[in-house]
Amino acid sequence: MRNFAFGLAVLALASSANAQQAQPAPVVAPISAEQQRNVERLRNAALESDLAWDIVEGLVTDVGPRLAASEAEARAREWSAAMLRRQGFSNVRIEPFTMPFWDAVREEASIVSPSRQPMVIAALGGSAPTPEGGLEAEVIRFESLAALEAATSAQVQGRIVFIDERMTRTQDGSGYGPAVAKRGGCASRAQARGAAACIIRSVGTDTQRVAHQGGSVRQMPLGTSLPVAALSPADADVLGRLAQGGAVRVNLNIQVEVRDEAPSGNVIAEIRGRERPEEIVLLAAHLDSWDLGQGAVDDGAGVAIITAAAKLIRDLPRRPRRTIRILLAGAEENGVFGGREYGRVHGSETHVVAAESDFGAGRIYSVSTLFNEDALQYARAIQRQLAPLGVNLGNNTTGGGADVDAIRRTGAAIVDLNQDGSLYFDVHHTPNDTLDAIDPEALRQNVAAWAVFAYLVADSDWVLTPPAPPAE
Amino acid sequence: MRNFAFGLAVLALASSANAQQAQPAPVVAPISAEQQRNVERLRNAALESDLAWDIVEGLVTDVGPRLAASEAEARAREWSAAMLRRQGFSNVRIEPFTMPFWDAVREEASIVSPSRQPMVIAALGGSAPTPEGGLEAEVIRFESLAALEAATSAQVQGRIVFIDERMTRTQDGSGYGPAVAKRGGCASRAQARGAAACIIRSVGTDTQRVAHQGGSVRQMPLGTSLPVAALSPADADVLGRLAQGGAVRVNLNIQVEVRDEAPSGNVIAEIRGRERPEEIVLLAAHLDSWDLGQGAVDDGAGVAIITAAAKLIRDLPRRPRRTIRILLAGAEENGVFGGREYGRVHGSETHVVAAESDFGAGRIYSVSTLFNEDALQYARAIQRQLAPLGVNLGNNTTGGGADVDAIRRTGAAIVDLNQDGSLYFDVHHTPNDTLDAIDPEALRQNVAAWAVFAYLVADSDWVLTPPAPPAE
């Protein structure tokens, strides 16, 4: 019986396969024998290479955290340019720009009644300062940003708004959007209702005693907003229990340093295309970081992945047809200043495709695209070469990352190598964004996938561009 | 063939069991039918009770961290005494004493060259202050305390000693002793060689961006020692890499508040014995905590476990024969002041047994004793009733914990309910010592084991005491 049943199952599978074959097979663009050899060489070399690890280790050791427009970010640009020259890239240059500067020089909070205890907080980017010594007020707790939006000024007036909303852990990072709304929305909603300040449960999925940094406003400069900070999960737990039990008063002390204009910059490097040098395959990551952590995961990993991938392509017997350009953008965290500046300066150039690595170093599990429908054969060709790395074919509706957004808006095609972000928001924007949070094996898999993708597009004459630029 | 082989294995097992039965079976002291009923009632009630969770949640919510001899520790005493009265215990009282006070009011460090970056540190208990604004010196790295001991003054003079020794993760906590030696030994060894300060890789098993607090000297008061601090693992990683690559300078800024005499105290509560009230079963935990965390695991859990266990015994149809006494000791972390004070005041009373819960809330996996050899039948009787909770019989050479050490030295028997400490040193003395680090189910198992053990000894006339007090 068992064998018979097994035979039936096999027949059913075969029949199902036949049914599928009755449909026309999706077209997969061919690649040459040389390209196939190079793809295999890139995959194998990447899976044995420590280069990406060495780059991110070097960045966090020699530079450390590098807040947008800070002196440390300037050191990171110099460090990166020297490293890129050492790796043999062409046209290595720093493209400077200026932007407003914001930093928290003091961020402290404590419950003062019903009993006194300290809390672990992080001032959010763009927060206004409190008076010297802090402000003390009663807390009003809301389950969500929506609950605050439903509140009246009479309830909120003069109080510290506390939004206690939790984030959902997901593989693809889709829990971030709903959770981060309170980070960007709390200050304005609270201010409109006359609140004294706004504090939020950190936007994160961990239970560590750290607060998650992040921008609290869409656009710098600020200082016109409220004081706004994130609490560690354990402190949000305590405050939530106390606030549900009766009146709670909190002292919040945030002091900030702001400058209207400070230097930042993008770092650029290239492998010049051998046949079509004016056609650019853009690989982007960002160089700045929040400063409680080391910026290892966000986005030292991305810097290391795209650099190591490009270096492996540079080491091939001959350069690809098209130019591969590395963009290490400045000042992403605080308002995508580097990405927008790149768009302003380079938006008129021909970008065949743009892709960004800015979601840590989790394993890549799928490749999504924003291609012309006629170009999906090329998406399939890329995925076929990524399949040995465990990469599936994703959708054709991806938006790309923040630093390639300006280039997407010029009509460029986009590729997203989707990383497993299940653990990303445990350390994102926290003191725990350190080197040990990177899995070296997953990092190598990332490099392999990026090298294969970038090489295939760069060594082709594929036209990927969607028929028309997407609406603004 | 398979069945035959299986039959052989069963025969072999049976034969082995017969061989064991040829030895005289170890004597297990009998318990009465009433006691058996009560044991089962205690086990079942404990495994369904939220009382321990409610106690530790209340302590961390209403009081929070409670440094020895601080105002917060005083609040913890008042909170505990009120809670113990509410639970219906007798003779609830605070026994005050005074002791030196030490607190860090500033603890900052940064690498200043070859590049500037901040580090996460914790000043260690008893640390001397640095000059205002910190001291800056070159770092000399040692792999271990032993390596420092082998160094000369010429190497160390004027430098900041950095001991980069790692701790081994173990179930029974045996990795702590070797690892903590550097915490207690660095300052004196470094000072003897003319060092400016001492910093150590945190004594812990985690990779979180937190430093582990802890005492750096055997006995307060201090201020005569060096500035001494622990680094987070990620910062020790960076500093270690830089120090192996060339000269590294660090700025260390520790400011402390010290007072020669400050108030602490022990909190005591009892279930008065119905037949032998002068014979005491002592259940101890400590009320103070280091102050970066909430003191949930160390030792809010112990406070909750012994209190909830005693409360379940109090709820039995009749009180046990002997007195059960709860000791919530003050100021354990900073020099076992409460435990020693308890010994000074109560050492002449009859302590049948003393036991301490001060290793978090991991599941109890064995019961160890320090009994008269003739009393091992009672150890077996206890373990037999703990077996349904997954508790094995341990050794008879246990030392007991710090807060019952003074009582052990009077010749009292000791019981240790050994907890799984595999994860304990991930959060021990860190900001991550928060409520969420406690597993509610393991906490209930602890309460069950403590209730059964304490009841069995308290409702007996067992003589457990070793023949002679151990040597000092």
Short mmCIF file of C-alpha atoms in Angstrom, two decimals, chain A residues 57 60-65 75 115-118 207-209 234 238 241-242 292-294 431-432 434-436, chain B residues 57 60-65 75 115-118 207-209 234 238 241-242 292-294 431-432 434-436:
data_model
loop_
_atom_site.label_atom_id
_atom_site.label_comp_id
_atom_site.label_asym_id
_atom_site.label_seq_id
_atom_site.Cartn_x
_atom_site.Cartn_y
_atom_site.Cartn_z
CA GLU A 57 35.06 45.90 11.15
CA VAL A 60 33.40 50.57 13.29
CA THR A 61 36.89 50.22 14.75
CA ASP A 62 38.65 53.12 13.05
CA VAL A 63 35.70 55.52 12.91
CA GLY A 64 32.80 54.24 15.02
CA PRO A 65 29.45 56.06 15.04
CA ARG A 75 36.32 61.05 9.10
CA SER A 115 8.29 57.03 43.09
CA ARG A 116 11.59 58.16 41.71
CA GLN A 117 13.39 56.01 39.18
CA PRO A 118 15.53 56.65 36.13
CA THR A 207 13.24 43.74 24.92
CA GLN A 208 16.72 45.06 25.65
CA ARG A 209 17.23 48.04 27.95
CA ALA A 234 11.39 47.92 30.03
CA VAL A 238 7.08 50.40 34.02
CA ARG A 241 1.87 50.08 34.48
CA LEU A 242 2.22 53.17 36.63
CA LEU A 292 24.29 55.36 20.22
CA GLY A 293 25.53 52.31 18.33
CA GLN A 294 28.48 51.76 16.03
CA PRO A 431 23.52 51.00 21.19
CA ASN A 432 23.32 47.32 20.19
CA THR A 434 27.51 46.71 16.91
CA LEU A 435 29.72 44.39 14.90
CA ASP A 436 28.69 41.27 16.82
CA GLU B 57 6.59 43.31 39.22
CA VAL B 60 10.43 47.02 40.06
CA THR B 61 7.42 49.19 39.23
CA ASP B 62 6.86 50.90 42.57
CA VAL B 63 10.50 51.15 43.65
CA GLY B 64 12.83 50.28 40.78
CA PRO B 65 16.59 50.06 41.33
CA ARG B 75 11.75 52.87 50.05
CA SER B 115 40.15 58.17 16.52
CA ARG B 116 37.51 59.55 18.80
CA GLN B 117 34.58 57.38 19.79
CA PRO B 118 32.48 56.93 22.92
CA THR B 207 27.13 40.55 23.70
CA GLN B 208 24.73 43.40 24.45
CA ARG B 209 25.94 47.01 24.49
CA ALA B 234 31.39 45.61 21.88
CA VAL B 238 36.92 47.77 19.55
CA ARG B 241 41.46 45.55 18.18
CA LEU B 242 42.84 49.08 18.38
CA LEU B 292 21.68 50.42 36.05
CA GLY B 293 18.95 47.78 35.90
CA GLN B 294 15.75 47.33 37.85
CA PRO B 431 20.61 47.72 32.57
CA ASN B 432 19.02 44.56 31.13
CA THR B 434 14.54 44.00 33.99
CA LEU B 435 11.24 42.20 34.54
CA ASP B 436 11.09 40.79 31.02
#
